[in-house]
Amino acid sequence: MISKATEKPDGIFNQIELGHGIVLHYLPETKWKTLSIDVFFKIPAMADKLTALSLVPRLATRGTQRLPSVQDISRFLEDLYGAGMSADARKVGPIQVIRFGIDLPSPSHLGVDMSGSRNSLISRAVSFVWDLATRPNLRDGAYPQEVFEVEREEHRRAITGLINNRPYYATLSLLHEISQGDPRGLPAWGTLADLDRVNPRDTWDIWKQMLAQCPISIYVIGDGAEEVAGFLSGCQLWFPCDRSEQLLDISEQLDPPPAPENVLRVEEFLPGEQTILCMAFETGIREGDPQLPAMLFCDGILGGFPHSKLFSVVREQHGLAYFSDTIPNTWRGLIIATSGISDTDRRDVEQLIVSQVEAMSKGDISDEEMESTRMGLVRRLMTEDDSQRALVMRSLSHEILGGMATPQTLADAILKVTKEEVIKVASQMKLKAVYTLRAKEDAIG
């Protein structure tokens, strides 16, 4: 049953329930000349399924039942005024999210039919995205073997290529280690070991099972979003199998794995010019916590900006880092400090970073640091208002993890944060894990 459209009190997207576990979020906005349609399938992280599911977006873009080849899809998109297709697997907190999307010129700017009729631009775009998700090109009930092999090898190369971005690889490794075997700590693309075990038939069967069981969010943003909502409201969305009455409950996975009691230390040796030092500080503050704005503020003062302590002290004053900054993980309640250093300096840098956290907890925060961080955070948040993708992802994160639904709401809260609140967060920070990706030729033991 389709419910009446409602607007969330703390969000900017209108909502329509299209069916059991299927919610449409739409935002008509004329400042963009493009219309973006994304379908998100939200799946709890399952170790035995995660890698196979990560292949699904790749396989989908190789062909659908109506457009069975890459060439067919390319011609279709060209006919759709040069529309762009995308699909990927990602993580939002502990939840694996499989996305299929299309970006196309707004129908009103093209002067084409906005009626939602079968041959209109909107109906063709919506049908195509839904086909990507539910009607892939199959052979005897499985993905074609030759297509599957090609995409599996491409996926393998993408995973092994992560090491070329050493800071990113180190951060992922830190999060995996701190999860201590919990599948929620696995990356969205799975593991190389599981990649060797997946096959075309099982992958389709797993995806078909998820299509029946997982909650689905459809996001439409841009000029023409209201027309898409009208079209979808009159549609009966097709699935390759019946939707289950009992959907997967993603809320059961939202509590993060417990952090280790003692500081976890892990080292890995890989060729490279820099050693990467990653340190995870637990704050106890997660999405939805009233202290979250102060946590983001604390993260900004410690790292993330040119005026931040890690940049000014570790890099500039002591000359011990090629770079040194932080990122917050608001699902786990972590602030992660990452530094590119010479291997011989790793212990000194670790001690120096810990000392900066201790100094903040004792009130060593200047008024200039407070205001520079405040302006930097607000400016960063306000750029989201100009990005369709950023607004969609913030709303999706709010759906899954809770917290503040709009950049403006969070910016307003940032403006009210006091120095005392930041000091309180710093005093709660506890070092929980240190992961060191050591440069092989530079490592001396």
Short mmCIF file of C-alpha atoms in Angstrom, two decimals:
data_model
loop_
_atom_site.label_atom_id
_atom_site.label_comp_id
_atom_site.label_asym_id
_atom_site.label_seq_id
_atom_site.Cartn_x
_atom_site.Cartn_y
_atom_site.Cartn_z
CA MET A 1 0.00 0.00 0.00
CA ILE A 2 1.26 3.48 -0.87
CA SER A 3 1.06 5.97 1.95
CA LYS A 4 0.53 9.70 1.74
CA ALA A 5 3.66 11.76 1.23
CA THR A 6 5.10 13.18 4.42
CA GLU A 7 7.99 15.48 5.20
CA LYS A 8 10.35 14.51 8.00
CA PRO A 9 10.45 17.14 10.73
CA ASP A 10 14.24 16.98 10.88
CA GLY A 11 14.98 16.43 7.20
CA ILE A 12 14.57 18.05 3.81
CA PHE A 13 13.37 15.03 1.83
CA ASN A 14 9.70 14.23 1.38
CA GLN A 15 8.84 10.57 1.93
CA ILE A 16 6.44 8.10 0.39
CA GLU A 17 6.13 4.46 1.39
CA LEU A 18 5.95 2.59 -1.90
CA GLY A 19 5.57 -0.89 -0.47
CA HIS A 20 6.71 -3.23 2.27
CA GLY A 21 10.14 -1.96 3.32
CA ILE A 22 10.45 0.38 0.32
CA VAL A 23 10.61 4.11 1.01
CA LEU A 24 10.96 6.89 -1.55
CA HIS A 25 12.77 10.07 -0.47
CA TYR A 26 12.46 12.94 -2.93
CA LEU A 27 13.54 16.57 -3.06
CA PRO A 28 12.31 18.79 -5.91
CA GLU A 29 14.99 21.46 -6.36
CA THR A 30 15.40 23.66 -9.42
CA LYS A 31 18.91 24.94 -8.65
CA TRP A 32 20.32 21.79 -10.27
CA LYS A 33 19.84 21.09 -13.96
CA THR A 34 20.28 17.38 -13.40
CA LEU A 35 17.91 14.81 -11.94
CA SER A 36 19.52 12.12 -9.80
CA ILE A 37 17.84 8.78 -9.05
CA ASP A 38 19.50 6.29 -6.69
CA VAL A 39 18.24 2.99 -5.30
CA PHE A 40 19.91 1.76 -2.09
CA PHE A 41 19.57 -1.81 -0.83
CA LYS A 42 20.49 -1.91 2.88
CA ILE A 43 21.95 -5.22 4.07
CA PRO A 44 23.41 -6.21 7.45
CA ALA A 45 27.06 -7.23 7.07
CA MET A 46 27.24 -11.02 6.70
CA ALA A 47 30.67 -12.58 6.33
CA ASP A 48 29.43 -15.39 4.07
CA LYS A 49 27.60 -13.06 1.68
CA LEU A 50 29.40 -9.72 1.73
CA THR A 51 31.98 -10.48 -0.98
CA ALA A 52 29.45 -11.97 -3.40
CA LEU A 53 27.15 -8.99 -2.89
CA SER A 54 29.99 -6.58 -3.60
CA LEU A 55 30.22 -8.05 -7.12
CA VAL A 56 26.55 -7.42 -7.91
CA PRO A 57 26.92 -3.75 -8.98
CA ARG A 58 29.78 -4.65 -11.33
CA LEU A 59 27.79 -7.47 -12.90
CA ALA A 60 24.66 -5.34 -13.21
CA THR A 61 26.39 -2.74 -15.37
CA ARG A 62 27.44 -5.43 -17.86
CA GLY A 63 23.88 -5.96 -19.06
CA THR A 64 20.21 -6.30 -18.23
CA GLN A 65 17.53 -8.55 -19.69
CA ARG A 66 16.34 -5.72 -21.96
CA LEU A 67 19.84 -4.36 -22.65
CA PRO A 68 22.05 -7.46 -22.57
CA SER A 69 25.39 -5.88 -23.46
CA VAL A 70 27.53 -2.91 -22.50
CA GLN A 71 27.02 -1.53 -26.01
CA ASP A 72 23.24 -1.75 -25.62
CA ILE A 73 23.42 0.14 -22.33
CA SER A 74 25.68 2.81 -23.84
CA ARG A 75 23.28 3.39 -26.73
CA PHE A 76 20.34 3.59 -24.34
CA LEU A 77 22.08 6.19 -22.17
CA GLU A 78 23.01 8.25 -25.22
CA ASP A 79 19.37 8.20 -26.31
CA LEU A 80 18.50 9.38 -22.80
CA TYR A 81 20.22 12.71 -23.54
CA GLY A 82 23.63 11.49 -22.41
CA ALA A 83 22.54 10.17 -19.01
CA GLY A 84 25.16 8.66 -16.71
CA MET A 85 24.86 5.30 -14.96
CA SER A 86 26.63 4.22 -11.76
CA ALA A 87 26.53 1.34 -9.31
CA ASP A 88 28.64 0.41 -6.30
CA ALA A 89 28.86 -1.33 -2.94
CA ARG A 90 29.64 0.76 0.14
CA LYS A 91 29.32 0.70 3.91
CA VAL A 92 27.26 3.09 6.02
CA GLY A 93 28.41 2.26 9.51
CA PRO A 94 28.01 -1.51 9.81
CA ILE A 95 25.52 -1.82 6.95
CA GLN A 96 26.50 -2.91 3.45
CA VAL A 97 24.68 -0.74 0.92
CA ILE A 98 24.31 -1.76 -2.72
CA ARG A 99 23.53 1.25 -4.92
CA PHE A 100 22.28 1.65 -8.48
CA GLY A 101 21.86 5.12 -9.92
CA ILE A 102 21.32 7.32 -12.93
CA ASP A 103 21.93 11.04 -13.47
CA LEU A 104 20.17 12.70 -16.36
CA PRO A 105 19.37 16.19 -17.59
CA SER A 106 16.26 17.56 -15.94
CA PRO A 107 13.25 16.90 -18.21
CA SER A 108 11.98 20.46 -17.73
CA HIS A 109 15.23 21.88 -19.13
CA LEU A 110 14.88 19.61 -22.14
CA GLY A 111 11.24 20.48 -22.74
CA VAL A 112 10.18 16.83 -22.93
CA ASP A 113 7.08 15.03 -21.70
CA MET A 114 6.69 15.20 -17.90
CA SER A 115 3.48 13.17 -17.75
CA GLY A 116 5.07 9.94 -16.51
CA SER A 117 3.72 8.03 -19.50
CA ARG A 118 5.40 4.81 -20.57
CA ASN A 119 7.55 6.46 -23.22
CA SER A 120 8.60 9.49 -21.22
CA LEU A 121 12.15 10.25 -20.13
CA ILE A 122 11.28 9.66 -16.48
CA SER A 123 9.67 6.27 -16.96
CA ARG A 124 12.58 5.07 -19.09
CA ALA A 125 15.13 6.25 -16.53
CA VAL A 126 13.31 4.71 -13.57
CA SER A 127 12.73 1.42 -15.39
CA PHE A 128 16.38 1.22 -16.37
CA VAL A 129 17.65 1.73 -12.81
CA TRP A 130 15.22 -0.84 -11.49
CA ASP A 131 16.27 -3.29 -14.20
CA LEU A 132 19.90 -2.86 -13.17
CA ALA A 133 18.95 -4.02 -9.69
CA THR A 134 16.39 -6.73 -10.42
CA ARG A 135 16.70 -7.89 -14.05
CA PRO A 136 20.39 -8.55 -14.81
CA ASN A 137 21.36 -10.43 -17.92
CA LEU A 138 21.39 -14.10 -16.87
CA ARG A 139 22.08 -17.41 -18.56
CA ASP A 140 20.30 -20.48 -17.18
CA GLY A 141 19.59 -18.76 -13.88
CA ALA A 142 23.10 -17.45 -13.28
CA TYR A 143 25.38 -14.63 -14.36
CA PRO A 144 27.21 -15.54 -17.60
CA GLN A 145 30.44 -17.31 -16.64
CA GLU A 146 32.69 -15.25 -18.93
CA VAL A 147 31.25 -11.96 -17.63
CA PHE A 148 31.57 -13.16 -14.05
CA GLU A 149 35.24 -14.10 -14.49
CA VAL A 150 36.12 -10.72 -15.99
CA GLU A 151 34.38 -8.76 -13.25
CA ARG A 152 35.81 -10.94 -10.50
CA GLU A 153 39.33 -10.24 -11.76
CA GLU A 154 38.59 -6.51 -12.03
CA HIS A 155 37.33 -6.63 -8.46
CA ARG A 156 40.47 -8.46 -7.36
CA ARG A 157 42.66 -5.80 -8.98
CA ALA A 158 40.66 -3.05 -7.27
CA ILE A 159 41.16 -4.67 -3.86
CA THR A 160 44.87 -5.31 -4.32
CA GLY A 161 45.28 -1.78 -5.68
CA LEU A 162 44.16 -0.29 -2.37
CA ILE A 163 47.72 -0.57 -1.12
CA ASN A 164 48.66 2.22 -3.55
CA ASN A 165 46.80 4.58 -1.22
CA ARG A 166 48.76 3.76 1.90
CA PRO A 167 46.92 6.07 4.36
CA TYR A 168 43.54 4.72 3.23
CA TYR A 169 44.77 1.13 3.37
CA ALA A 170 46.20 1.68 6.85
CA THR A 171 42.95 3.19 8.14
CA LEU A 172 40.93 0.27 6.76
CA SER A 173 43.37 -2.18 8.32
CA LEU A 174 43.12 -0.43 11.68
CA LEU A 175 39.31 -0.66 11.63
CA HIS A 176 39.48 -4.32 10.61
CA GLU A 177 41.91 -5.14 13.42
CA ILE A 178 39.93 -3.27 16.06
CA SER A 179 36.82 -5.24 15.04
CA GLN A 180 38.59 -8.45 16.13
CA GLY A 181 36.83 -10.74 13.66
CA ASP A 182 33.39 -9.12 13.76
CA PRO A 183 31.99 -9.12 10.17
CA ARG A 184 30.86 -5.52 10.63
CA GLY A 185 34.53 -4.60 10.42
CA LEU A 186 34.87 -6.01 6.90
CA PRO A 187 35.11 -3.50 4.04
CA ALA A 188 32.22 -3.16 1.59
CA TRP A 189 34.10 -5.02 -1.16
CA GLY A 190 34.75 -8.15 0.90
CA THR A 191 37.92 -10.24 1.03
CA LEU A 192 40.27 -11.81 -1.50
CA ALA A 193 39.87 -15.22 0.13
CA ASP A 194 36.09 -15.15 -0.31
CA LEU A 195 36.46 -13.79 -3.84
CA ASP A 196 38.11 -17.07 -4.85
CA ARG A 197 35.11 -19.02 -3.54
CA VAL A 198 32.19 -17.16 -5.15
CA ASN A 199 30.56 -18.38 -8.37
CA PRO A 200 27.97 -17.03 -10.85
CA ARG A 201 24.99 -19.07 -9.64
CA ASP A 202 25.50 -18.59 -5.91
CA THR A 203 26.06 -14.86 -6.40
CA TRP A 204 22.72 -14.46 -8.19
CA ASP A 205 20.95 -16.64 -5.60
CA ILE A 206 22.38 -14.56 -2.74
CA TRP A 207 21.37 -11.31 -4.43
CA LYS A 208 17.89 -12.65 -5.18
CA GLN A 209 17.55 -13.58 -1.51
CA MET A 210 18.54 -10.05 -0.48
CA LEU A 211 16.07 -8.53 -2.94
CA ALA A 212 13.36 -10.42 -1.08
CA GLN A 213 14.53 -9.52 2.41
CA CYS A 214 16.34 -6.20 2.62
CA PRO A 215 14.90 -2.72 3.24
CA ILE A 216 15.16 -0.39 0.24
CA SER A 217 15.51 3.38 0.00
CA ILE A 218 14.99 5.24 -3.27
CA TYR A 219 16.36 8.78 -3.44
CA VAL A 220 15.37 11.28 -6.12
CA ILE A 221 16.78 14.80 -6.05
CA GLY A 222 16.66 17.67 -8.53
CA ASP A 223 14.29 19.35 -10.94
CA GLY A 224 11.72 16.71 -11.84
CA ALA A 225 11.86 14.80 -8.54
CA GLU A 226 8.17 15.38 -7.87
CA GLU A 227 7.26 13.91 -11.25
CA VAL A 228 9.40 10.84 -10.50
CA ALA A 229 7.58 10.49 -7.18
CA GLY A 230 4.26 10.62 -8.99
CA PHE A 231 5.39 8.01 -11.49
CA LEU A 232 6.71 5.65 -8.78
CA SER A 233 3.55 6.07 -6.72
CA GLY A 234 1.59 4.56 -9.58
CA CYS A 235 4.06 1.73 -10.24
CA GLN A 236 4.09 -1.86 -9.05
CA LEU A 237 7.80 -2.49 -8.57
CA TRP A 238 8.84 -5.88 -9.93
CA PHE A 239 11.03 -8.38 -8.06
CA PRO A 240 12.43 -11.72 -9.25
CA CYS A 241 10.92 -13.34 -6.15
CA ASP A 242 8.25 -12.44 -3.62
CA ARG A 243 9.17 -9.92 -0.93
CA SER A 244 9.43 -11.52 2.50
CA GLU A 245 6.99 -10.51 5.22
CA GLN A 246 9.92 -10.56 7.67
CA LEU A 247 12.58 -8.13 6.42
CA LEU A 248 16.16 -8.01 7.64
CA ASP A 249 16.44 -5.79 10.71
CA ILE A 250 19.46 -3.55 10.16
CA SER A 251 18.98 -1.93 13.57
CA GLU A 252 20.29 -5.08 15.25
CA GLN A 253 23.80 -4.34 13.99
CA LEU A 254 24.06 -0.69 14.94
CA ASP A 255 25.94 -1.13 18.22
CA PRO A 256 29.64 -1.29 17.24
CA PRO A 257 31.87 -4.18 18.29
CA PRO A 258 33.41 -3.52 21.72
CA ALA A 259 36.86 -1.95 21.58
CA PRO A 260 39.73 -3.97 23.08
CA GLU A 261 40.31 -3.43 26.80
CA ASN A 262 44.04 -2.88 26.33
CA VAL A 263 45.72 -0.96 23.52
CA LEU A 264 45.81 -3.20 20.44
CA ARG A 265 49.09 -2.95 18.52
CA VAL A 266 49.51 -4.32 15.00
CA GLU A 267 52.39 -3.89 12.54
CA GLU A 268 52.52 -4.73 8.86
CA PHE A 269 55.53 -4.42 6.56
CA LEU A 270 55.04 -3.36 2.95
CA PRO A 271 57.31 -1.70 0.38
CA GLY A 272 57.05 2.07 0.30
CA GLU A 273 58.77 5.33 1.14
CA GLN A 274 56.63 6.27 4.15
CA THR A 275 55.56 4.48 7.27
CA ILE A 276 51.90 5.16 8.09
CA LEU A 277 50.95 5.42 11.74
CA CYS A 278 47.23 5.05 12.56
CA MET A 279 45.91 5.58 16.07
CA ALA A 280 42.29 5.04 17.16
CA PHE A 281 40.98 7.05 20.10
CA GLU A 282 37.62 6.02 21.54
CA THR A 283 35.34 8.87 22.62
CA GLY A 284 32.14 7.01 23.54
CA ILE A 285 30.22 9.50 21.35
CA ARG A 286 28.24 8.26 18.36
CA GLU A 287 25.59 9.51 15.94
CA GLY A 288 22.57 10.76 17.84
CA ASP A 289 24.59 11.67 20.94
CA PRO A 290 24.11 15.30 22.03
CA GLN A 291 27.91 15.52 22.32
CA LEU A 292 28.46 14.71 18.63
CA PRO A 293 28.99 18.36 17.54
CA ALA A 294 31.62 18.73 20.28
CA MET A 295 33.27 15.48 19.14
CA LEU A 296 33.52 16.81 15.57
CA PHE A 297 34.90 20.05 17.00
CA CYS A 298 37.50 18.10 19.00
CA ASP A 299 38.47 16.18 15.86
CA GLY A 300 38.86 19.46 13.96
CA ILE A 301 41.13 21.01 16.59
CA LEU A 302 43.31 17.90 16.79
CA GLY A 303 43.54 17.32 13.03
CA GLY A 304 41.81 17.98 9.72
CA PHE A 305 42.72 21.65 9.16
CA PRO A 306 45.96 23.57 8.51
CA HIS A 307 45.59 25.23 11.93
CA SER A 308 45.05 21.91 13.75
CA LYS A 309 47.47 20.66 16.38
CA LEU A 310 48.78 17.65 14.49
CA PHE A 311 49.65 19.76 11.46
CA SER A 312 51.12 22.69 13.39
CA VAL A 313 52.92 20.69 16.09
CA VAL A 314 53.82 17.27 14.66
CA ARG A 315 54.50 18.40 11.09
CA GLU A 316 55.50 22.06 11.27
CA GLN A 317 57.05 22.52 14.71
CA HIS A 318 58.80 19.15 15.12
CA GLY A 319 59.14 18.19 11.45
CA LEU A 320 58.23 14.57 12.22
CA ALA A 321 55.53 13.95 9.62
CA TYR A 322 54.96 14.34 5.91
CA PHE A 323 51.29 14.70 6.83
CA SER A 324 49.30 14.27 10.04
CA ASP A 325 45.54 14.62 10.40
CA THR A 326 42.43 12.98 11.80
CA ILE A 327 39.06 11.64 10.69
CA PRO A 328 36.02 10.91 12.87
CA ASN A 329 34.19 7.59 12.72
CA THR A 330 30.82 8.52 14.16
CA TRP A 331 29.37 4.99 14.04
CA ARG A 332 32.11 3.60 16.26
CA GLY A 333 32.68 6.79 18.23
CA LEU A 334 36.34 7.00 17.20
CA ILE A 335 38.75 9.76 16.27
CA ILE A 336 41.47 8.27 14.06
CA ALA A 337 44.82 10.03 13.74
CA THR A 338 46.83 9.14 10.63
CA SER A 339 50.41 10.27 9.96
CA GLY A 340 52.93 9.67 7.19
CA ILE A 341 56.36 9.47 8.83
CA SER A 342 59.87 8.08 8.66
CA ASP A 343 59.93 4.64 10.23
CA THR A 344 62.55 5.64 12.79
CA ASP A 345 60.25 8.37 14.16
CA ARG A 346 57.18 6.22 14.77
CA ARG A 347 57.49 5.99 18.58
CA ASP A 348 58.22 9.71 18.93
CA VAL A 349 55.23 10.61 16.76
CA GLU A 350 52.92 8.33 18.73
CA GLN A 351 53.98 9.95 22.00
CA LEU A 352 53.61 13.43 20.52
CA ILE A 353 50.06 12.72 19.30
CA VAL A 354 49.06 11.34 22.70
CA SER A 355 50.53 14.44 24.33
CA GLN A 356 48.39 16.71 22.12
CA VAL A 357 45.23 14.87 23.20
CA GLU A 358 46.29 15.18 26.84
CA ALA A 359 46.98 18.90 26.39
CA MET A 360 43.50 19.42 24.95
CA SER A 361 41.95 17.56 27.88
CA LYS A 362 43.71 20.01 30.21
CA GLY A 363 42.33 23.04 28.38
CA ASP A 364 45.20 23.84 26.02
CA ILE A 365 42.86 25.19 23.34
CA SER A 366 43.15 28.80 22.22
CA ASP A 367 40.27 31.06 21.23
CA GLU A 368 41.82 31.27 17.77
CA GLU A 369 41.79 27.47 17.44
CA MET A 370 38.15 27.41 18.51
CA GLU A 371 37.00 30.00 15.99
CA SER A 372 39.13 28.71 13.11
CA THR A 373 37.75 25.22 13.68
CA ARG A 374 34.20 26.51 13.97
CA MET A 375 34.48 28.36 10.65
CA GLY A 376 36.16 25.40 8.96
CA LEU A 377 33.51 22.92 10.07
CA VAL A 378 30.60 25.18 9.11
CA ARG A 379 32.15 25.97 5.72
CA ARG A 380 32.65 22.26 5.07
CA LEU A 381 29.05 21.48 5.99
CA MET A 382 27.64 24.29 3.87
CA THR A 383 29.32 22.93 0.75
CA GLU A 384 27.04 19.89 1.10
CA ASP A 385 24.05 22.07 0.23
CA ASP A 386 25.47 22.46 -3.28
CA SER A 387 25.93 18.72 -3.84
CA GLN A 388 23.08 16.37 -4.68
CA ARG A 389 25.23 13.38 -3.75
CA ALA A 390 26.27 14.84 -0.38
CA LEU A 391 22.67 15.61 0.62
CA VAL A 392 21.55 12.12 -0.34
CA MET A 393 24.38 10.44 1.58
CA ARG A 394 23.79 12.52 4.70
CA SER A 395 20.10 11.63 4.64
CA LEU A 396 20.90 7.95 4.07
CA SER A 397 23.34 8.02 6.98
CA HIS A 398 20.64 9.60 9.13
CA GLU A 399 18.24 6.83 8.09
CA ILE A 400 20.66 4.11 9.13
CA LEU A 401 22.65 5.59 12.01
CA GLY A 402 20.43 8.39 13.30
CA GLY A 403 21.87 11.78 14.20
CA MET A 404 21.29 15.05 12.39
CA ALA A 405 19.60 14.80 9.01
CA THR A 406 20.77 18.01 7.35
CA PRO A 407 24.05 19.92 7.11
CA GLN A 408 22.29 23.07 8.33
CA THR A 409 21.10 21.36 11.52
CA LEU A 410 24.61 20.18 12.31
CA ALA A 411 26.13 23.55 11.40
CA ASP A 412 23.72 25.28 13.79
CA ALA A 413 24.84 22.92 16.55
CA ILE A 414 28.53 23.52 15.72
CA LEU A 415 27.99 27.26 16.17
CA LYS A 416 26.92 26.65 19.78
CA VAL A 417 29.81 24.39 20.88
CA THR A 418 31.85 25.78 23.78
CA LYS A 419 35.47 25.27 24.73
CA GLU A 420 34.37 23.44 27.88
CA GLU A 421 32.42 20.93 25.79
CA VAL A 422 35.48 20.26 23.61
CA ILE A 423 37.67 19.80 26.68
CA LYS A 424 35.17 17.28 28.03
CA VAL A 425 35.35 15.24 24.82
CA ALA A 426 39.16 15.34 24.84
CA SER A 427 39.16 14.07 28.43
CA GLN A 428 37.04 11.09 27.30
CA MET A 429 39.45 10.09 24.50
CA LYS A 430 41.18 6.77 25.17
CA LEU A 431 43.80 5.22 22.90
CA LYS A 432 42.47 1.81 21.83
CA ALA A 433 44.53 0.72 18.84
CA VAL A 434 47.75 1.52 17.01
CA TYR A 435 48.28 0.15 13.51
CA THR A 436 51.62 0.78 11.82
CA LEU A 437 52.14 0.16 8.11
CA ARG A 438 55.92 0.13 8.04
CA ALA A 439 57.94 0.97 4.95
CA LYS A 440 59.99 -2.15 4.29
CA GLU A 441 63.20 -0.59 3.05
CA ASP A 442 63.10 1.98 5.87
CA ALA A 443 62.15 -0.39 8.72
CA ILE A 444 64.90 -1.07 11.25
CA GLY A 445 63.01 -3.01 13.94
#
